[in-house]
Amino acid sequence: MKIVFLGAPGAGKGTQSERLVEKHGIVQLSTGDMLRAAVKAGTPVGLRVKAAMEDGGLVSDEIVIDIISDRIDEPDCANGYILDGFPRTVAQAQALDRILAEKGIKLDAIIELVVDAAAMLARVEKRRADAIAAGKPVRKDDDPEVFKERMVKYREETAPVSDFYDADGRRRTVDGMQPIASVAAQIDAILAA
Ligand code: AMP
C-alpha cells in the first residue's frame, strides 16, 4: 500500500501515519524526520538544510526529491509506504509522478487531512508543551514564530499541491478536525474503497 498524506503543519499526518504503519506493516517516510536526522548527524545534506529548517522555510526541491527517490528503493519499502511531508511543492509532486512512473509504481491514495489554521497552531503548541513536560527536546520548528513562517510557506508553496492533484481528481480529503478515531475511520474507508 502506497499513500501520500497531505496537510498543513500540525494536521495530524504523523499520528495517522503511525497507525497505518502498525495496521498495514508499511513504513512512514517523513522527509522532515529524515532531514532532522541528517542535521543531527551533521551530514553534508544536514549542513545544507539546517538554516532553512530552523527558519521554517522549505529546503530545496532537489534535495528532498533525491532523498525520496533513493529511499523508496530500500528493501523495507517493498510492502508499501506513507509519504508524510512530501510532496510539498508542485515541482516535488511532478517529480514524484515522474519517479514513480519510471519505477513502475502506482499510488493507492493521495489523502489530505483538512484542518483550520487556529487548530493547527493549537496542536503545535500542545506538541511543544508535551515535549517540555516529558523532558524531551522541543523541535525548533514548533516555536510559534517559526510555525507562522511554516504556515506562510504552506499557503504559498504547498496549498497548490492540492490543486495539482485535484486537476485529475486524485486528491481525497478527510476532515482532520474530527477526533483521531474518526479521522482514522475516514482514512480507512478511502483505503478500502
Ligand atoms: P515536517 O516535520 O514535515 O514538518 O518538516 C520539518 C521541516 O523540514 C520543514 O519545515 C521544512 O524545512 C523541511 N521539509 C520537510 N519536508 C520537506 C519537503 N518535502 N520539501 C521541503 N522542505 C521540507
PDB file of C-alpha atoms and ligand atoms in Angstrom:
ATOM      1  CA  MET A   1       0.000   0.000   0.000  1.00  0.00           C
ATOM      2  CA  LYS A   2       1.424   3.333  -1.062  1.00  0.00           C
ATOM      3  CA  ILE A   3      -0.089   6.528   0.255  1.00  0.00           C
ATOM      4  CA  VAL A   4       0.636  10.235   0.093  1.00  0.00           C
ATOM      5  CA  PHE A   5      -0.502  12.264   3.091  1.00  0.00           C
ATOM      6  CA  LEU A   6      -1.071  15.962   2.535  1.00  0.00           C
ATOM      7  CA  GLY A   7      -1.986  18.511   5.184  1.00  0.00           C
ATOM      8  CA  ALA A   8      -0.725  21.686   6.795  1.00  0.00           C
ATOM      9  CA  PRO A   9       1.759  21.623   9.687  1.00  0.00           C
ATOM     10  CA  GLY A  10       0.079  20.107  12.741  1.00  0.00           C
ATOM     11  CA  ALA A  11      -2.757  18.478  10.762  1.00  0.00           C
ATOM     12  CA  GLY A  12      -2.098  15.071  12.314  1.00  0.00           C
ATOM     13  CA  LYS A  13      -0.298  13.361   9.445  1.00  0.00           C
ATOM     14  CA  GLY A  14       2.274  11.856  11.806  1.00  0.00           C
ATOM     15  CA  THR A  15      -0.345  10.407  14.152  1.00  0.00           C
ATOM     16  CA  GLN A  16      -2.321   8.797  11.361  1.00  0.00           C
ATOM     17  CA  SER A  17       0.834   7.556   9.669  1.00  0.00           C
ATOM     18  CA  GLU A  18       1.932   5.725  12.808  1.00  0.00           C
ATOM     19  CA  ARG A  19      -1.397   3.921  12.953  1.00  0.00           C
ATOM     20  CA  LEU A  20      -1.267   2.843   9.312  1.00  0.00           C
ATOM     21  CA  VAL A  21       2.306   1.652   9.747  1.00  0.00           C
ATOM     22  CA  GLU A  22       1.107  -0.697  12.503  1.00  0.00           C
ATOM     23  CA  LYS A  23      -2.023  -1.780  10.686  1.00  0.00           C
ATOM     24  CA  HIS A  24      -0.564  -2.477   7.251  1.00  0.00           C
ATOM     25  CA  GLY A  25       3.074  -3.269   8.014  1.00  0.00           C
ATOM     26  CA  ILE A  26       4.288  -0.408   5.857  1.00  0.00           C
ATOM     27  CA  VAL A  27       6.858   2.301   6.561  1.00  0.00           C
ATOM     28  CA  GLN A  28       6.401   6.006   7.201  1.00  0.00           C
ATOM     29  CA  LEU A  29       8.677   8.152   5.077  1.00  0.00           C
ATOM     30  CA  SER A  30       8.750  11.582   6.667  1.00  0.00           C
ATOM     31  CA  THR A  31      11.086  13.941   4.841  1.00  0.00           C
ATOM     32  CA  GLY A  32      11.024  16.137   7.967  1.00  0.00           C
ATOM     33  CA  ASP A  33      12.306  13.222  10.124  1.00  0.00           C
ATOM     34  CA  MET A  34      14.943  12.305   7.548  1.00  0.00           C
ATOM     35  CA  LEU A  35      16.153  15.891   7.285  1.00  0.00           C
ATOM     36  CA  ARG A  36      16.242  16.301  11.074  1.00  0.00           C
ATOM     37  CA  ALA A  37      18.316  13.098  11.295  1.00  0.00           C
ATOM     38  CA  ALA A  38      20.691  14.472   8.655  1.00  0.00           C
ATOM     39  CA  VAL A  39      21.064  17.737  10.584  1.00  0.00           C
ATOM     40  CA  LYS A  40      21.693  15.846  13.820  1.00  0.00           C
ATOM     41  CA  ALA A  41      24.280  13.590  12.200  1.00  0.00           C
ATOM     42  CA  GLY A  42      25.972  16.600  10.597  1.00  0.00           C
ATOM     43  CA  THR A  43      25.951  15.044   7.105  1.00  0.00           C
ATOM     44  CA  PRO A  44      26.632  17.257   4.051  1.00  0.00           C
ATOM     45  CA  VAL A  45      22.865  17.339   3.359  1.00  0.00           C
ATOM     46  CA  GLY A  46      22.235  18.190   7.011  1.00  0.00           C
ATOM     47  CA  LEU A  47      24.597  21.141   6.847  1.00  0.00           C
ATOM     48  CA  ARG A  48      22.882  22.419   3.702  1.00  0.00           C
ATOM     49  CA  VAL A  49      19.336  22.261   5.112  1.00  0.00           C
ATOM     50  CA  LYS A  50      19.858  23.293   8.736  1.00  0.00           C
ATOM     51  CA  ALA A  51      19.235  27.031   8.355  1.00  0.00           C
ATOM     52  CA  ALA A  52      16.136  26.681   6.172  1.00  0.00           C
ATOM     53  CA  MET A  53      14.605  24.175   8.579  1.00  0.00           C
ATOM     54  CA  GLU A  54      15.263  26.301  11.644  1.00  0.00           C
ATOM     55  CA  ASP A  55      13.712  29.350   9.970  1.00  0.00           C
ATOM     56  CA  GLY A  56      10.570  27.475   8.958  1.00  0.00           C
ATOM     57  CA  GLY A  57      11.439  27.630   5.261  1.00  0.00           C
ATOM     58  CA  LEU A  58      11.452  24.776   2.778  1.00  0.00           C
ATOM     59  CA  VAL A  59      14.626  23.017   1.785  1.00  0.00           C
ATOM     60  CA  SER A  60      15.357  22.750  -1.925  1.00  0.00           C
ATOM     61  CA  ASP A  61      13.216  20.516  -4.116  1.00  0.00           C
ATOM     62  CA  GLU A  62      16.322  18.826  -5.495  1.00  0.00           C
ATOM     63  CA  ILE A  63      17.442  17.615  -2.052  1.00  0.00           C
ATOM     64  CA  VAL A  64      14.122  16.135  -0.950  1.00  0.00           C
ATOM     65  CA  ILE A  65      13.386  14.604  -4.366  1.00  0.00           C
ATOM     66  CA  ASP A  66      16.748  12.790  -4.274  1.00  0.00           C
ATOM     67  CA  ILE A  67      16.148  11.631  -0.706  1.00  0.00           C
ATOM     68  CA  ILE A  68      12.720  10.182  -1.518  1.00  0.00           C
ATOM     69  CA  SER A  69      13.778   8.674  -4.828  1.00  0.00           C
ATOM     70  CA  ASP A  70      16.574   6.743  -3.107  1.00  0.00           C
ATOM     71  CA  ARG A  71      14.592   5.886  -0.005  1.00  0.00           C
ATOM     72  CA  ILE A  72      11.704   4.142  -1.773  1.00  0.00           C
ATOM     73  CA  ASP A  73      14.197   1.715  -3.330  1.00  0.00           C
ATOM     74  CA  GLU A  74      15.175   0.398   0.107  1.00  0.00           C
ATOM     75  CA  PRO A  75      14.056  -3.170   0.887  1.00  0.00           C
ATOM     76  CA  ASP A  76      11.813  -2.117   3.795  1.00  0.00           C
ATOM     77  CA  CYS A  77       9.641  -0.175   1.323  1.00  0.00           C
ATOM     78  CA  ALA A  78       8.699  -3.292  -0.635  1.00  0.00           C
ATOM     79  CA  ASN A  79       5.431  -3.736   1.256  1.00  0.00           C
ATOM     80  CA  GLY A  80       4.458  -0.090   0.927  1.00  0.00           C
ATOM     81  CA  TYR A  81       4.900   3.308   2.498  1.00  0.00           C
ATOM     82  CA  ILE A  82       3.313   6.554   3.505  1.00  0.00           C
ATOM     83  CA  LEU A  83       4.848   9.730   2.175  1.00  0.00           C
ATOM     84  CA  ASP A  84       4.440  12.195   5.031  1.00  0.00           C
ATOM     85  CA  GLY A  85       5.512  15.765   4.322  1.00  0.00           C
ATOM     86  CA  PHE A  86       6.373  15.085   0.683  1.00  0.00           C
ATOM     87  CA  PRO A  87       5.489  16.429  -1.869  1.00  0.00           C
ATOM     88  CA  ARG A  88       5.397  19.973  -0.501  1.00  0.00           C
ATOM     89  CA  THR A  89       5.664  21.895  -3.776  1.00  0.00           C
ATOM     90  CA  VAL A  90       4.135  21.368  -7.205  1.00  0.00           C
ATOM     91  CA  ALA A  91       7.640  20.685  -8.553  1.00  0.00           C
ATOM     92  CA  GLN A  92       8.010  17.886  -5.995  1.00  0.00           C
ATOM     93  CA  ALA A  93       4.601  16.464  -6.933  1.00  0.00           C
ATOM     94  CA  GLN A  94       5.557  16.463 -10.608  1.00  0.00           C
ATOM     95  CA  ALA A  95       8.899  14.845  -9.785  1.00  0.00           C
ATOM     96  CA  LEU A  96       7.131  12.203  -7.696  1.00  0.00           C
ATOM     97  CA  ASP A  97       4.855  11.303 -10.619  1.00  0.00           C
ATOM     98  CA  ARG A  98       7.905  11.002 -12.844  1.00  0.00           C
ATOM     99  CA  ILE A  99       9.900   8.917 -10.348  1.00  0.00           C
ATOM    100  CA  LEU A 100       7.016   6.538  -9.665  1.00  0.00           C
ATOM    101  CA  ALA A 101       6.289   6.132 -13.390  1.00  0.00           C
ATOM    102  CA  GLU A 102       9.958   5.307 -14.005  1.00  0.00           C
ATOM    103  CA  LYS A 103       9.904   2.719 -11.241  1.00  0.00           C
ATOM    104  CA  GLY A 104       6.541   1.330 -12.403  1.00  0.00           C
ATOM    105  CA  ILE A 105       4.865   2.180  -9.075  1.00  0.00           C
ATOM    106  CA  LYS A 106       1.243   3.228  -8.649  1.00  0.00           C
ATOM    107  CA  LEU A 107      -0.021   5.126  -5.605  1.00  0.00           C
ATOM    108  CA  ASP A 108      -3.071   3.724  -3.819  1.00  0.00           C
ATOM    109  CA  ALA A 109      -4.284   7.037  -2.425  1.00  0.00           C
ATOM    110  CA  ILE A 110      -3.479  10.716  -2.055  1.00  0.00           C
ATOM    111  CA  ILE A 111      -5.227  11.875   1.101  1.00  0.00           C
ATOM    112  CA  GLU A 112      -5.342  15.361   2.574  1.00  0.00           C
ATOM    113  CA  LEU A 113      -6.111  15.944   6.248  1.00  0.00           C
ATOM    114  CA  VAL A 114      -8.018  19.226   6.203  1.00  0.00           C
ATOM    115  CA  VAL A 115      -7.907  21.359   9.369  1.00  0.00           C
ATOM    116  CA  ASP A 116      -8.236  25.066  10.136  1.00  0.00           C
ATOM    117  CA  ALA A 117      -5.265  27.299  10.879  1.00  0.00           C
ATOM    118  CA  ALA A 118      -6.159  28.089  14.513  1.00  0.00           C
ATOM    119  CA  ALA A 119      -6.478  24.385  15.301  1.00  0.00           C
ATOM    120  CA  MET A 120      -3.118  23.726  13.725  1.00  0.00           C
ATOM    121  CA  LEU A 121      -1.435  26.364  15.866  1.00  0.00           C
ATOM    122  CA  ALA A 122      -3.079  24.871  18.978  1.00  0.00           C
ATOM    123  CA  ARG A 123      -1.798  21.392  18.065  1.00  0.00           C
ATOM    124  CA  VAL A 124       1.730  22.625  17.543  1.00  0.00           C
ATOM    125  CA  GLU A 125       1.633  24.456  20.873  1.00  0.00           C
ATOM    126  CA  LYS A 126       0.401  21.271  22.561  1.00  0.00           C
ATOM    127  CA  ARG A 127       3.191  19.211  20.959  1.00  0.00           C
ATOM    128  CA  ARG A 128       5.645  21.761  22.320  1.00  0.00           C
ATOM    129  CA  ALA A 129       4.102  21.722  25.824  1.00  0.00           C
ATOM    130  CA  ASP A 130       4.010  17.895  25.856  1.00  0.00           C
ATOM    131  CA  ALA A 131       7.679  17.707  24.857  1.00  0.00           C
ATOM    132  CA  ILE A 132       8.619  20.149  27.614  1.00  0.00           C
ATOM    133  CA  ALA A 133       6.515  18.238  30.170  1.00  0.00           C
ATOM    134  CA  ALA A 134       8.133  14.939  29.150  1.00  0.00           C
ATOM    135  CA  GLY A 135      11.612  16.460  29.348  1.00  0.00           C
ATOM    136  CA  LYS A 136      12.114  15.795  25.635  1.00  0.00           C
ATOM    137  CA  PRO A 137      13.805  18.241  23.290  1.00  0.00           C
ATOM    138  CA  VAL A 138      11.445  20.751  21.690  1.00  0.00           C
ATOM    139  CA  ARG A 139      11.532  20.798  17.905  1.00  0.00           C
ATOM    140  CA  LYS A 140      12.883  24.191  16.902  1.00  0.00           C
ATOM    141  CA  ASP A 141      10.218  24.470  14.210  1.00  0.00           C
ATOM    142  CA  ASP A 142       7.490  24.135  16.874  1.00  0.00           C
ATOM    143  CA  ASP A 143       8.324  27.639  18.054  1.00  0.00           C
ATOM    144  CA  PRO A 144       5.193  29.809  17.426  1.00  0.00           C
ATOM    145  CA  GLU A 145       7.087  32.333  15.266  1.00  0.00           C
ATOM    146  CA  VAL A 146       8.609  29.567  13.196  1.00  0.00           C
ATOM    147  CA  PHE A 147       5.214  27.932  12.943  1.00  0.00           C
ATOM    148  CA  LYS A 148       3.758  31.123  11.478  1.00  0.00           C
ATOM    149  CA  GLU A 149       6.509  31.136   8.863  1.00  0.00           C
ATOM    150  CA  ARG A 150       5.760  27.496   8.080  1.00  0.00           C
ATOM    151  CA  MET A 151       2.093  28.416   7.565  1.00  0.00           C
ATOM    152  CA  VAL A 152       3.079  31.169   5.146  1.00  0.00           C
ATOM    153  CA  LYS A 153       5.204  28.679   3.209  1.00  0.00           C
ATOM    154  CA  TYR A 154       2.353  26.202   3.305  1.00  0.00           C
ATOM    155  CA  ARG A 155      -0.097  28.672   1.793  1.00  0.00           C
ATOM    156  CA  GLU A 156       2.376  29.840  -0.829  1.00  0.00           C
ATOM    157  CA  GLU A 157       4.049  26.601  -1.855  1.00  0.00           C
ATOM    158  CA  THR A 158       2.133  23.588  -0.582  1.00  0.00           C
ATOM    159  CA  ALA A 159      -1.522  24.528  -0.984  1.00  0.00           C
ATOM    160  CA  PRO A 160      -1.036  24.471  -4.797  1.00  0.00           C
ATOM    161  CA  VAL A 161      -0.108  20.782  -4.496  1.00  0.00           C
ATOM    162  CA  SER A 162      -3.758  20.130  -3.603  1.00  0.00           C
ATOM    163  CA  ASP A 163      -4.843  21.866  -6.820  1.00  0.00           C
ATOM    164  CA  PHE A 164      -2.276  19.854  -8.750  1.00  0.00           C
ATOM    165  CA  TYR A 165      -3.829  16.577  -7.593  1.00  0.00           C
ATOM    166  CA  ASP A 166      -7.356  17.948  -7.984  1.00  0.00           C
ATOM    167  CA  ALA A 167      -6.715  18.659 -11.657  1.00  0.00           C
ATOM    168  CA  ASP A 168      -7.067  14.968 -12.412  1.00  0.00           C
ATOM    169  CA  GLY A 169      -9.274  14.109  -9.442  1.00  0.00           C
ATOM    170  CA  ARG A 170      -6.670  12.184  -7.465  1.00  0.00           C
ATOM    171  CA  ARG A 171      -6.917  14.053  -4.154  1.00  0.00           C
ATOM    172  CA  ARG A 172      -9.183  12.674  -1.452  1.00  0.00           C
ATOM    173  CA  THR A 173      -9.929  14.699   1.675  1.00  0.00           C
ATOM    174  CA  VAL A 174     -10.760  13.834   5.270  1.00  0.00           C
ATOM    175  CA  ASP A 175     -11.947  16.182   7.989  1.00  0.00           C
ATOM    176  CA  GLY A 176      -8.903  16.448  10.236  1.00  0.00           C
ATOM    177  CA  MET A 177     -10.884  18.416  12.828  1.00  0.00           C
ATOM    178  CA  GLN A 178     -12.636  15.238  13.967  1.00  0.00           C
ATOM    179  CA  PRO A 179     -11.329  13.118  16.863  1.00  0.00           C
ATOM    180  CA  ILE A 180      -8.363  10.899  15.963  1.00  0.00           C
ATOM    181  CA  ALA A 181     -10.503   7.731  15.776  1.00  0.00           C
ATOM    182  CA  SER A 182     -12.945   9.376  13.393  1.00  0.00           C
ATOM    183  CA  VAL A 183     -10.153  10.667  11.168  1.00  0.00           C
ATOM    184  CA  ALA A 184      -8.754   7.130  11.188  1.00  0.00           C
ATOM    185  CA  ALA A 185     -12.127   5.711  10.136  1.00  0.00           C
ATOM    186  CA  GLN A 186     -12.408   8.185   7.260  1.00  0.00           C
ATOM    187  CA  ILE A 187      -8.939   7.233   6.050  1.00  0.00           C
ATOM    188  CA  ASP A 188      -9.681   3.512   6.322  1.00  0.00           C
ATOM    189  CA  ALA A 189     -12.865   3.989   4.292  1.00  0.00           C
ATOM    190  CA  ILE A 190     -10.885   5.658   1.497  1.00  0.00           C
ATOM    191  CA  LEU A 191      -8.251   2.917   1.524  1.00  0.00           C
ATOM    192  CA  ALA A 192     -10.896   0.179   1.476  1.00  0.00           C
ATOM    193  CA  ALA A 193     -12.769   1.683  -1.469  1.00  0.00           C
TER     194      ALA A 193
HETATM  195  P1  AMP B   1       7.969  18.374   8.955  1.00  0.00           P
HETATM  196  O1  AMP B   1       8.499  17.540  10.058  1.00  0.00           O
HETATM  197  O2  AMP B   1       7.351  17.562   7.853  1.00  0.00           O
HETATM  198  O3  AMP B   1       7.056  19.454   9.419  1.00  0.00           O
HETATM  199  O4  AMP B   1       9.216  19.113   8.271  1.00  0.00           O
HETATM  200  C1  AMP B   1      10.076  19.958   9.018  1.00  0.00           C
HETATM  201  C2  AMP B   1      10.862  20.866   8.087  1.00  0.00           C
HETATM  202  O5  AMP B   1      11.645  20.083   7.172  1.00  0.00           O
HETATM  203  C3  AMP B   1      10.027  21.746   7.188  1.00  0.00           C
HETATM  204  O6  AMP B   1       9.623  22.938   7.838  1.00  0.00           O
HETATM  205  C4  AMP B   1      10.999  22.030   6.033  1.00  0.00           C
HETATM  206  O7  AMP B   1      12.001  22.952   6.406  1.00  0.00           O
HETATM  207  C5  AMP B   1      11.682  20.686   5.889  1.00  0.00           C
HETATM  208  N1  AMP B   1      10.970  19.794   4.940  1.00  0.00           N
HETATM  209  C6  AMP B   1      10.364  18.608   5.234  1.00  0.00           C
HETATM  210  N2  AMP B   1       9.831  18.046   4.137  1.00  0.00           N
HETATM  211  C7  AMP B   1      10.101  18.907   3.117  1.00  0.00           C
HETATM  212  C8  AMP B   1       9.796  18.909   1.726  1.00  0.00           C
HETATM  213  N3  AMP B   1       9.096  17.908   1.156  1.00  0.00           N
HETATM  214  N4  AMP B   1      10.220  19.969   0.977  1.00  0.00           N
HETATM  215  C9  AMP B   1      10.939  20.970   1.520  1.00  0.00           C
HETATM  216  N5  AMP B   1      11.240  21.048   2.829  1.00  0.00           N
HETATM  217  C10 AMP B   1      10.839  20.028   3.630  1.00  0.00           C
END
